PDB file of C-alpha atoms in Angstrom:
ATOM      1  CA  UNK A   1     122.615  53.081  17.838  1.00  0.00           C
ATOM      2  CA  UNK A   2     126.217  52.232  18.637  1.00  0.00           C
ATOM      3  CA  UNK A   3     127.485  52.260  22.171  1.00  0.00           C
ATOM      4  CA  UNK A   4     129.785  55.106  21.349  1.00  0.00           C
ATOM      5  CA  UNK A   5     126.693  57.254  20.445  1.00  0.00           C
ATOM      6  CA  UNK A   6     125.186  56.205  23.817  1.00  0.00           C
ATOM      7  CA  UNK A   7     128.338  57.334  25.525  1.00  0.00           C
ATOM      8  CA  UNK A   8     128.376  60.705  23.596  1.00  0.00           C
ATOM      9  CA  UNK A   9     124.755  61.464  24.438  1.00  0.00           C
ATOM     10  CA  UNK A  10     125.026  60.482  27.993  1.00  0.00           C
ATOM     11  CA  UNK A  11     128.310  62.734  28.345  1.00  0.00           C
ATOM     12  CA  UNK A  12     126.638  65.723  26.655  1.00  0.00           C
ATOM     13  CA  UNK A  13     123.610  65.354  28.904  1.00  0.00           C
ATOM     14  CA  UNK A  14     125.758  65.103  32.025  1.00  0.00           C
ATOM     15  CA  UNK A  15     127.864  68.165  31.004  1.00  0.00           C
ATOM     16  CA  UNK A  16     124.709  70.175  30.190  1.00  0.00           C
ATOM     17  CA  UNK A  17     122.419  69.332  33.212  1.00  0.00           C
ATOM     18  CA  UNK A  18     124.657  67.857  35.864  1.00  0.00           C
ATOM     19  CA  UNK A  19     122.460  66.768  38.666  1.00  0.00           C
ATOM     20  CA  UNK A  20     119.415  69.075  38.757  1.00  0.00           C
ATOM     21  CA  UNK A  21     118.532  69.634  42.296  1.00  0.00           C
ATOM     22  CA  UNK A  22     114.725  70.176  41.426  1.00  0.00           C
ATOM     23  CA  UNK A  23     114.438  66.610  40.007  1.00  0.00           C
ATOM     24  CA  UNK A  24     116.234  64.806  42.969  1.00  0.00           C
ATOM     25  CA  UNK A  25     114.286  66.769  45.499  1.00  0.00           C
ATOM     26  CA  UNK A  26     111.116  65.052  44.052  1.00  0.00           C
ATOM     27  CA  UNK A  27     112.563  61.603  43.136  1.00  0.00           C
ATOM     28  CA  UNK A  28     115.324  59.376  44.754  1.00  0.00           C
ATOM     29  CA  UNK A  29     118.582  59.233  42.855  1.00  0.00           C
ATOM     30  CA  UNK A  30     119.457  55.855  41.624  1.00  0.00           C
ATOM     31  CA  UNK A  31     122.557  55.727  43.734  1.00  0.00           C
ATOM     32  CA  UNK A  32     120.283  56.680  46.839  1.00  0.00           C
ATOM     33  CA  UNK A  33     118.199  53.442  45.926  1.00  0.00           C
ATOM     34  CA  UNK A  34     121.300  51.434  45.680  1.00  0.00           C
ATOM     35  CA  UNK A  35     122.549  52.748  49.065  1.00  0.00           C
ATOM     36  CA  UNK A  36     119.177  51.781  50.649  1.00  0.00           C
ATOM     37  CA  UNK A  37     119.488  48.252  49.400  1.00  0.00           C
ATOM     38  CA  UNK A  38     122.966  47.929  50.687  1.00  0.00           C
ATOM     39  CA  UNK A  39     121.948  49.358  53.984  1.00  0.00           C
ATOM     40  CA  UNK A  40     119.150  46.885  54.406  1.00  0.00           C
ATOM     41  CA  UNK A  41     121.567  44.047  53.905  1.00  0.00           C
ATOM     42  CA  UNK A  42     124.125  45.495  56.005  1.00  0.00           C
ATOM     43  CA  UNK A  43     121.661  45.743  58.982  1.00  0.00           C
ATOM     44  CA  UNK A  44     120.088  42.290  58.525  1.00  0.00           C
ATOM     45  CA  UNK A  45     123.144  40.233  57.493  1.00  0.00           C
ATOM     46  CA  UNK A  46     126.111  41.875  59.166  1.00  0.00           C
ATOM     47  CA  UNK A  47     125.598  39.981  62.359  1.00  0.00           C
ATOM     48  CA  UNK A  48     126.924  36.905  64.057  1.00  0.00           C
ATOM     49  CA  UNK A  49     129.432  34.480  62.592  1.00  0.00           C
ATOM     50  CA  UNK A  50     130.608  33.991  58.970  1.00  0.00           C
ATOM     51  CA  UNK A  51     130.267  37.578  58.263  1.00  0.00           C
ATOM     52  CA  UNK A  52     132.717  37.450  55.171  1.00  0.00           C
ATOM     53  CA  UNK A  53     130.626  34.694  53.560  1.00  0.00           C
ATOM     54  CA  UNK A  54     127.408  36.843  54.244  1.00  0.00           C
ATOM     55  CA  UNK A  55     129.128  39.891  52.620  1.00  0.00           C
ATOM     56  CA  UNK A  56     130.006  37.748  49.620  1.00  0.00           C
ATOM     57  CA  UNK A  57     126.409  36.723  49.378  1.00  0.00           C
ATOM     58  CA  UNK A  58     125.110  40.285  49.711  1.00  0.00           C
ATOM     59  CA  UNK A  59     127.418  41.412  46.790  1.00  0.00           C
ATOM     60  CA  UNK A  60     126.107  38.541  44.714  1.00  0.00           C
ATOM     61  CA  UNK A  61     122.583  39.465  45.419  1.00  0.00           C
ATOM     62  CA  UNK A  62     123.229  43.215  44.774  1.00  0.00           C
ATOM     63  CA  UNK A  63     125.297  42.736  41.786  1.00  0.00           C
ATOM     64  CA  UNK A  64     122.710  40.410  40.350  1.00  0.00           C
ATOM     65  CA  UNK A  65     119.829  42.925  40.884  1.00  0.00           C
ATOM     66  CA  UNK A  66     121.970  45.704  39.160  1.00  0.00           C
ATOM     67  CA  UNK A  67     122.697  43.518  36.148  1.00  0.00           C
ATOM     68  CA  UNK A  68     118.934  42.555  35.799  1.00  0.00           C
ATOM     69  CA  UNK A  69     117.692  46.185  36.334  1.00  0.00           C
ATOM     70  CA  UNK A  70     120.226  47.393  33.838  1.00  0.00           C
ATOM     71  CA  UNK A  71     119.156  44.948  31.271  1.00  0.00           C
ATOM     72  CA  UNK A  72     115.421  45.648  31.830  1.00  0.00           C
ATOM     73  CA  UNK A  73     116.049  49.401  31.467  1.00  0.00           C
ATOM     74  CA  UNK A  74     118.090  48.823  28.157  1.00  0.00           C
ATOM     75  CA  UNK A  75     115.023  47.137  26.753  1.00  0.00           C
ATOM     76  CA  UNK A  76     113.249  50.592  26.531  1.00  0.00           C
ATOM     77  CA  UNK A  77     115.779  51.660  23.980  1.00  0.00           C
ATOM     78  CA  UNK A  78     118.810  54.081  23.339  1.00  0.00           C
ATOM     79  CA  UNK A  79     117.246  57.123  24.628  1.00  0.00           C
ATOM     80  CA  UNK A  80     116.476  55.582  28.022  1.00  0.00           C
ATOM     81  CA  UNK A  81     119.966  53.965  28.093  1.00  0.00           C
ATOM     82  CA  UNK A  82     121.613  57.319  27.420  1.00  0.00           C
ATOM     83  CA  UNK A  83     119.498  59.176  30.004  1.00  0.00           C
ATOM     84  CA  UNK A  84     120.195  56.577  32.696  1.00  0.00           C
ATOM     85  CA  UNK A  85     123.798  56.565  32.011  1.00  0.00           C
ATOM     86  CA  UNK A  86     123.961  60.399  32.157  1.00  0.00           C
ATOM     87  CA  UNK A  87     122.304  60.089  35.580  1.00  0.00           C
ATOM     88  CA  UNK A  88     125.094  57.719  36.659  1.00  0.00           C
ATOM     89  CA  UNK A  89     128.030  59.752  35.331  1.00  0.00           C
ATOM     90  CA  UNK A  90     129.037  62.520  37.561  1.00  0.00           C
ATOM     91  CA  UNK A  91     131.491  64.919  35.705  1.00  0.00           C
ATOM     92  CA  UNK A  92     129.681  68.118  35.849  1.00  0.00           C
ATOM     93  CA  UNK A  93     128.556  67.680  39.511  1.00  0.00           C
ATOM     94  CA  UNK A  94     132.142  66.732  40.505  1.00  0.00           C
ATOM     95  CA  UNK A  95     133.623  69.791  38.965  1.00  0.00           C
ATOM     96  CA  UNK A  96     130.922  72.090  40.385  1.00  0.00           C
ATOM     97  CA  UNK A  97     131.621  70.778  43.863  1.00  0.00           C
ATOM     98  CA  UNK A  98     135.376  70.995  43.590  1.00  0.00           C
ATOM     99  CA  UNK A  99     135.175  74.436  42.130  1.00  0.00           C
ATOM    100  CA  UNK A 100     132.905  75.547  45.123  1.00  0.00           C
ATOM    101  CA  UNK A 101     135.694  74.680  47.415  1.00  0.00           C
ATOM    102  CA  UNK A 102     138.010  77.081  45.642  1.00  0.00           C
ATOM    103  CA  UNK A 103     135.234  79.853  45.845  1.00  0.00           C
ATOM    104  CA  UNK A 104     134.626  79.154  49.556  1.00  0.00           C
ATOM    105  CA  UNK A 105     138.291  79.034  50.288  1.00  0.00           C
ATOM    106  CA  UNK A 106     138.630  82.615  48.897  1.00  0.00           C
ATOM    107  CA  UNK A 107     136.251  83.729  51.531  1.00  0.00           C
ATOM    108  CA  UNK A 108     137.836  82.177  54.493  1.00  0.00           C
ATOM    109  CA  UNK A 109     139.515  78.910  55.497  1.00  0.00           C
ATOM    110  CA  UNK A 110     136.274  78.088  57.654  1.00  0.00           C
ATOM    111  CA  UNK A 111     134.139  78.267  54.587  1.00  0.00           C
ATOM    112  CA  UNK A 112     136.636  76.141  52.685  1.00  0.00           C
ATOM    113  CA  UNK A 113     136.432  73.603  55.422  1.00  0.00           C
ATOM    114  CA  UNK A 114     132.644  73.419  55.121  1.00  0.00           C
ATOM    115  CA  UNK A 115     132.761  73.191  51.412  1.00  0.00           C
ATOM    116  CA  UNK A 116     135.258  70.481  51.328  1.00  0.00           C
ATOM    117  CA  UNK A 117     133.535  68.537  54.119  1.00  0.00           C
ATOM    118  CA  UNK A 118     130.819  67.816  51.517  1.00  0.00           C
ATOM    119  CA  UNK A 119     133.146  65.813  49.209  1.00  0.00           C
ATOM    120  CA  UNK A 120     135.622  64.156  51.560  1.00  0.00           C
ATOM    121  CA  UNK A 121     135.298  61.579  54.439  1.00  0.00           C
ATOM    122  CA  UNK A 122     138.244  62.893  56.417  1.00  0.00           C
ATOM    123  CA  UNK A 123     138.183  65.123  59.407  1.00  0.00           C
ATOM    124  CA  UNK A 124     138.077  68.751  58.251  1.00  0.00           C
ATOM    125  CA  UNK A 125     137.765  70.711  61.545  1.00  0.00           C
ATOM    126  CA  UNK A 126     141.462  71.490  61.991  1.00  0.00           C
ATOM    127  CA  UNK A 127     142.346  71.701  58.368  1.00  0.00           C
ATOM    128  CA  UNK A 128     144.572  74.811  57.250  1.00  0.00           C
ATOM    129  CA  UNK A 129     144.033  76.312  53.697  1.00  0.00           C
ATOM    130  CA  UNK A 130     146.747  73.942  52.280  1.00  0.00           C
ATOM    131  CA  UNK A 131     145.064  70.881  53.682  1.00  0.00           C
ATOM    132  CA  UNK A 132     141.648  72.022  52.211  1.00  0.00           C
ATOM    133  CA  UNK A 133     143.134  72.569  48.954  1.00  0.00           C
ATOM    134  CA  UNK A 134     144.838  68.979  48.919  1.00  0.00           C
ATOM    135  CA  UNK A 135     141.589  67.452  49.956  1.00  0.00           C
ATOM    136  CA  UNK A 136     139.628  69.077  47.247  1.00  0.00           C
ATOM    137  CA  UNK A 137     142.204  68.146  44.430  1.00  0.00           C
ATOM    138  CA  UNK A 138     142.611  64.543  45.618  1.00  0.00           C
ATOM    139  CA  UNK A 139     138.796  64.259  45.528  1.00  0.00           C
ATOM    140  CA  UNK A 140     138.798  65.777  42.134  1.00  0.00           C
ATOM    141  CA  UNK A 141     141.298  63.310  40.718  1.00  0.00           C
ATOM    142  CA  UNK A 142     139.955  60.113  42.485  1.00  0.00           C
ATOM    143  CA  UNK A 143     136.328  60.928  41.561  1.00  0.00           C
ATOM    144  CA  UNK A 144     137.272  61.585  38.133  1.00  0.00           C
ATOM    145  CA  UNK A 145     138.219  57.927  37.902  1.00  0.00           C
ATOM    146  CA  UNK A 146     135.482  56.524  40.097  1.00  0.00           C
ATOM    147  CA  UNK A 147     132.640  58.796  38.792  1.00  0.00           C
ATOM    148  CA  UNK A 148     133.450  59.465  35.144  1.00  0.00           C
ATOM    149  CA  UNK A 149     135.945  57.098  33.481  1.00  0.00           C
ATOM    150  CA  UNK A 150     135.060  53.904  35.369  1.00  0.00           C
ATOM    151  CA  UNK A 151     131.431  54.317  34.525  1.00  0.00           C
ATOM    152  CA  UNK A 152     132.116  55.052  30.905  1.00  0.00           C
ATOM    153  CA  UNK A 153     134.597  52.084  30.769  1.00  0.00           C
ATOM    154  CA  UNK A 154     132.067  49.523  32.047  1.00  0.00           C
ATOM    155  CA  UNK A 155     129.068  51.177  30.034  1.00  0.00           C
ATOM    156  CA  UNK A 156     131.341  50.579  26.805  1.00  0.00           C
ATOM    157  CA  UNK A 157     132.223  47.114  27.832  1.00  0.00           C
ATOM    158  CA  UNK A 158     128.936  45.842  29.255  1.00  0.00           C
ATOM    159  CA  UNK A 159     126.226  48.313  28.197  1.00  0.00           C
ATOM    160  CA  UNK A 160     123.715  49.578  30.763  1.00  0.00           C
ATOM    161  CA  UNK A 161     124.054  46.247  32.914  1.00  0.00           C
ATOM    162  CA  UNK A 162     127.795  46.793  33.062  1.00  0.00           C
ATOM    163  CA  UNK A 163     127.423  50.421  34.255  1.00  0.00           C
ATOM    164  CA  UNK A 164     124.679  49.388  36.754  1.00  0.00           C
ATOM    165  CA  UNK A 165     126.933  46.724  38.166  1.00  0.00           C
ATOM    166  CA  UNK A 166     129.780  49.047  38.504  1.00  0.00           C
ATOM    167  CA  UNK A 167     127.756  51.668  40.359  1.00  0.00           C
ATOM    168  CA  UNK A 168     126.325  49.138  42.659  1.00  0.00           C
ATOM    169  CA  UNK A 169     129.742  47.727  43.589  1.00  0.00           C
ATOM    170  CA  UNK A 170     131.334  51.216  43.959  1.00  0.00           C
ATOM    171  CA  UNK A 171     128.444  52.338  46.142  1.00  0.00           C
ATOM    172  CA  UNK A 172     128.864  49.249  48.286  1.00  0.00           C
ATOM    173  CA  UNK A 173     132.439  49.897  48.650  1.00  0.00           C
ATOM    174  CA  UNK A 174     131.946  53.435  49.888  1.00  0.00           C
ATOM    175  CA  UNK A 175     129.480  52.284  52.453  1.00  0.00           C
ATOM    176  CA  UNK A 176     130.788  48.984  53.693  1.00  0.00           C
ATOM    177  CA  UNK A 177     134.237  48.466  52.245  1.00  0.00           C
ATOM    178  CA  UNK A 178     136.188  49.747  55.295  1.00  0.00           C
ATOM    179  CA  UNK A 179     138.563  48.155  57.609  1.00  0.00           C
ATOM    180  CA  UNK A 180     136.478  48.938  60.580  1.00  0.00           C
ATOM    181  CA  UNK A 181     135.471  46.386  63.286  1.00  0.00           C
ATOM    182  CA  UNK A 182     131.883  46.307  61.852  1.00  0.00           C
ATOM    183  CA  UNK A 183     132.729  46.098  58.182  1.00  0.00           C
ATOM    184  CA  UNK A 184     136.237  44.467  57.797  1.00  0.00           C
ATOM    185  CA  UNK A 185     134.609  41.109  57.157  1.00  0.00           C
ATOM    186  CA  UNK A 186     131.129  41.977  55.808  1.00  0.00           C
ATOM    187  CA  UNK A 187     132.619  44.553  53.381  1.00  0.00           C
ATOM    188  CA  UNK A 188     135.602  42.428  52.179  1.00  0.00           C
ATOM    189  CA  UNK A 189     133.965  41.281  48.868  1.00  0.00           C
ATOM    190  CA  UNK A 190     132.723  44.903  48.171  1.00  0.00           C
ATOM    191  CA  UNK A 191     136.209  46.363  48.583  1.00  0.00           C
ATOM    192  CA  UNK A 192     138.010  43.700  46.688  1.00  0.00           C
ATOM    193  CA  UNK A 193     135.586  43.682  43.735  1.00  0.00           C
ATOM    194  CA  UNK A 194     135.704  47.484  43.582  1.00  0.00           C
ATOM    195  CA  UNK A 195     139.523  47.366  43.527  1.00  0.00           C
ATOM    196  CA  UNK A 196     139.389  44.941  40.617  1.00  0.00           C
ATOM    197  CA  UNK A 197     136.635  46.980  38.640  1.00  0.00           C
ATOM    198  CA  UNK A 198     138.675  50.168  39.050  1.00  0.00           C
ATOM    199  CA  UNK A 199     142.109  48.586  38.151  1.00  0.00           C
ATOM    200  CA  UNK A 200     142.059  49.542  34.505  1.00  0.00           C
ATOM    201  CA  UNK A 201     139.958  52.680  34.629  1.00  0.00           C
ATOM    202  CA  UNK A 202     142.265  54.276  37.441  1.00  0.00           C
ATOM    203  CA  UNK A 203     145.240  53.861  35.070  1.00  0.00           C
ATOM    204  CA  UNK A 204     143.223  55.131  31.994  1.00  0.00           C
ATOM    205  CA  UNK A 205     142.359  58.234  34.154  1.00  0.00           C
ATOM    206  CA  UNK A 206     146.026  58.891  34.921  1.00  0.00           C
ATOM    207  CA  UNK A 207     146.961  58.606  31.318  1.00  0.00           C
ATOM    208  CA  UNK A 208     144.206  61.005  30.272  1.00  0.00           C
ATOM    209  CA  UNK A 209     145.259  63.636  32.942  1.00  0.00           C
ATOM    210  CA  UNK A 210     148.886  63.239  31.754  1.00  0.00           C
ATOM    211  CA  UNK A 211     147.976  63.671  28.091  1.00  0.00           C
ATOM    212  CA  UNK A 212     146.091  66.921  28.473  1.00  0.00           C
ATOM    213  CA  UNK A 213     148.818  68.441  30.719  1.00  0.00           C
ATOM    214  CA  UNK A 214     151.750  70.622  29.477  1.00  0.00           C
ATOM    215  CA  UNK A 215     154.419  69.747  29.852  1.00  0.00           C
ATOM    216  CA  UNK A 216     153.592  65.969  29.851  1.00  0.00           C
ATOM    217  CA  UNK A 217     154.363  64.521  33.266  1.00  0.00           C
ATOM    218  CA  UNK A 218     156.666  61.444  32.977  1.00  0.00           C
ATOM    219  CA  UNK A 219     154.881  58.185  33.297  1.00  0.00           C
ATOM    220  CA  UNK A 220     157.666  56.741  35.333  1.00  0.00           C
ATOM    221  CA  UNK A 221     157.081  59.390  37.949  1.00  0.00           C
ATOM    222  CA  UNK A 222     153.438  58.873  38.167  1.00  0.00           C
ATOM    223  CA  UNK A 223     153.911  55.105  38.278  1.00  0.00           C
ATOM    224  CA  UNK A 224     156.405  55.444  41.234  1.00  0.00           C
ATOM    225  CA  UNK A 225     154.254  57.882  43.265  1.00  0.00           C
ATOM    226  CA  UNK A 226     151.074  55.874  42.522  1.00  0.00           C
ATOM    227  CA  UNK A 227     152.641  52.696  43.912  1.00  0.00           C
ATOM    228  CA  UNK A 228     153.434  54.429  47.232  1.00  0.00           C
ATOM    229  CA  UNK A 229     149.831  55.556  47.686  1.00  0.00           C
ATOM    230  CA  UNK A 230     147.651  53.862  50.264  1.00  0.00           C
ATOM    231  CA  UNK A 231     145.078  52.848  47.658  1.00  0.00           C
ATOM    232  CA  UNK A 232     145.906  50.449  44.788  1.00  0.00           C
ATOM    233  CA  UNK A 233     143.911  52.544  42.354  1.00  0.00           C
ATOM    234  CA  UNK A 234     143.283  56.128  43.809  1.00  0.00           C
ATOM    235  CA  UNK A 235     146.917  56.736  43.613  1.00  0.00           C
ATOM    236  CA  UNK A 236     147.200  56.719  39.914  1.00  0.00           C
ATOM    237  CA  UNK A 237     144.807  59.677  39.046  1.00  0.00           C
ATOM    238  CA  UNK A 238     146.273  61.580  42.112  1.00  0.00           C
ATOM    239  CA  UNK A 239     149.726  61.149  41.081  1.00  0.00           C
ATOM    240  CA  UNK A 240     149.097  62.354  37.528  1.00  0.00           C
ATOM    241  CA  UNK A 241     147.126  65.263  38.781  1.00  0.00           C
ATOM    242  CA  UNK A 242     149.799  66.191  41.349  1.00  0.00           C
ATOM    243  CA  UNK A 243     152.434  66.200  38.462  1.00  0.00           C
ATOM    244  CA  UNK A 244     149.973  67.958  36.052  1.00  0.00           C
ATOM    245  CA  UNK A 245     149.566  71.024  38.221  1.00  0.00           C
ATOM    246  CA  UNK A 246     152.824  70.837  40.266  1.00  0.00           C
ATOM    247  CA  UNK A 247     151.461  70.199  43.804  1.00  0.00           C
ATOM    248  CA  UNK A 248     152.152  67.702  46.467  1.00  0.00           C
ATOM    249  CA  UNK A 249     149.085  65.686  47.369  1.00  0.00           C
ATOM    250  CA  UNK A 250     148.216  63.051  49.939  1.00  0.00           C
ATOM    251  CA  UNK A 251     150.266  63.343  53.162  1.00  0.00           C
ATOM    252  CA  UNK A 252     149.034  63.402  56.803  1.00  0.00           C
ATOM    253  CA  UNK A 253     145.382  63.663  57.470  1.00  0.00           C
ATOM    254  CA  UNK A 254     142.886  62.598  60.206  1.00  0.00           C
ATOM    255  CA  UNK A 255     139.983  60.174  60.204  1.00  0.00           C
ATOM    256  CA  UNK A 256     137.698  59.762  63.305  1.00  0.00           C
ATOM    257  CA  UNK A 257     140.036  61.869  65.341  1.00  0.00           C
ATOM    258  CA  UNK A 258     143.089  59.771  64.518  1.00  0.00           C
ATOM    259  CA  UNK A 259     146.068  61.242  62.657  1.00  0.00           C
ATOM    260  CA  UNK A 260     147.424  59.000  59.707  1.00  0.00           C
ATOM    261  CA  UNK A 261     150.803  59.830  58.418  1.00  0.00           C
ATOM    262  CA  UNK A 262     150.470  58.980  54.716  1.00  0.00           C
ATOM    263  CA  UNK A 263     153.528  59.793  52.431  1.00  0.00           C
ATOM    264  CA  UNK A 264     153.113  62.745  49.997  1.00  0.00           C
ATOM    265  CA  UNK A 265     152.415  62.103  46.281  1.00  0.00           C
ATOM    266  CA  UNK A 266     154.933  64.178  44.356  1.00  0.00           C
ATOM    267  CA  UNK A 267     156.565  65.337  47.404  1.00  0.00           C
ATOM    268  CA  UNK A 268     158.711  68.018  45.650  1.00  0.00           C
ATOM    269  CA  UNK A 269     155.536  69.660  44.509  1.00  0.00           C
ATOM    270  CA  UNK A 270     154.079  72.890  45.953  1.00  0.00           C
ATOM    271  CA  UNK A 271     152.635  72.153  49.493  1.00  0.00           C
ATOM    272  CA  UNK A 272     151.129  75.546  50.318  1.00  0.00           C
ATOM    273  CA  UNK A 273     148.517  75.354  47.596  1.00  0.00           C
ATOM    274  CA  UNK A 274     145.348  77.287  47.389  1.00  0.00           C
ATOM    275  CA  UNK A 275     142.291  78.136  45.294  1.00  0.00           C
ATOM    276  CA  UNK A 276     144.375  78.733  42.179  1.00  0.00           C
ATOM    277  CA  UNK A 277     145.673  75.128  42.240  1.00  0.00           C
ATOM    278  CA  UNK A 278     141.970  73.910  42.752  1.00  0.00           C
ATOM    279  CA  UNK A 279     140.881  75.913  39.655  1.00  0.00           C
ATOM    280  CA  UNK A 280     143.750  74.308  37.800  1.00  0.00           C
ATOM    281  CA  UNK A 281     142.711  70.924  38.667  1.00  0.00           C
ATOM    282  CA  UNK A 282     139.124  71.485  37.506  1.00  0.00           C
ATOM    283  CA  UNK A 283     140.552  72.874  34.261  1.00  0.00           C
ATOM    284  CA  UNK A 284     142.534  69.573  33.841  1.00  0.00           C
ATOM    285  CA  UNK A 285     139.381  67.576  34.470  1.00  0.00           C
ATOM    286  CA  UNK A 286     137.475  69.365  31.788  1.00  0.00           C
ATOM    287  CA  UNK A 287     140.352  68.942  29.257  1.00  0.00           C
ATOM    288  CA  UNK A 288     140.432  65.210  30.054  1.00  0.00           C
ATOM    289  CA  UNK A 289     136.677  64.972  29.599  1.00  0.00           C
ATOM    290  CA  UNK A 290     136.969  66.861  26.302  1.00  0.00           C
ATOM    291  CA  UNK A 291     139.301  64.281  25.157  1.00  0.00           C
ATOM    292  CA  UNK A 292     137.083  61.358  25.954  1.00  0.00           C
ATOM    293  CA  UNK A 293     134.144  63.235  24.427  1.00  0.00           C
ATOM    294  CA  UNK A 294     135.995  63.882  21.259  1.00  0.00           C
ATOM    295  CA  UNK A 295     137.168  60.324  20.844  1.00  0.00           C
ATOM    296  CA  UNK A 296     133.505  59.214  21.358  1.00  0.00           C
ATOM    297  CA  UNK A 297     132.306  61.420  18.862  1.00  0.00           C
ATOM    298  CA  UNK A 298     134.868  60.199  16.295  1.00  0.00           C
ATOM    299  CA  UNK A 299     133.954  56.526  16.839  1.00  0.00           C
ATOM    300  CA  UNK A 300     130.284  57.536  16.449  1.00  0.00           C
ATOM    301  CA  UNK A 301     130.840  59.220  13.089  1.00  0.00           C
ATOM    302  CA  UNK A 302     133.229  56.577  11.570  1.00  0.00           C
ATOM    303  CA  UNK A 303     131.636  53.372  12.760  1.00  0.00           C
TER     304      UNK A 303
END
């Protein structure tokens, strides 16, 4: 069976089932297992001197384990490959979590804060409704790239080993790839490799979001906004989403009690946004998903 068929089946399974809670209450999710392995190396190796070298060694070990595991699982055939891929793609769960923020925000700002705190790492305690909305939409755009497009990209290029490698690196970046005193050196390799592996998928994500929007956002506007973002990759899908639904994203936010004054993406867009704009962002994500799925089906039928 072709890789496009695997992609089609995996996408369909993910859209249908999402992340069934009953299953992951009984079994550890693969991402959880990856996180445990990363945590073990962080605790044992992130000490003393030459922490950057130790971090590089950790990523080599983790990446090698991911590649070997992916290759072994792929030996069980197409069905297993498609099921594992579906588990590691997170479109349905992403849309469900983002839509839940809109529903909560319709009840109260406090409910919205509690809901968005489940999907973002920034401080949420003092957020107003507009800040909650921006956080939810930014998470939707960024995680569409990290959790959907990039996994599918590396699955297409490298099969299940490529997908497993990407998920391991992306998980490592989320856990240790931070410019904190503890992880600035040890997490350097994870952060740099994650940036590299997301370089193309982030731009594909922006293009997909732009193509399913009406009117089409100008690519020059998206590119200009993306280059002013604090992240070399996250700015692309965020800039495209901001233009697609006419809102301003990014801007000031707090981490660990410290305010950070980031520039707005699409600064002329609506700043007092709310649940309606979150719903619009979820709609855009499903349209972009449909485009990927349709392309995959066509490749499967005509290969």
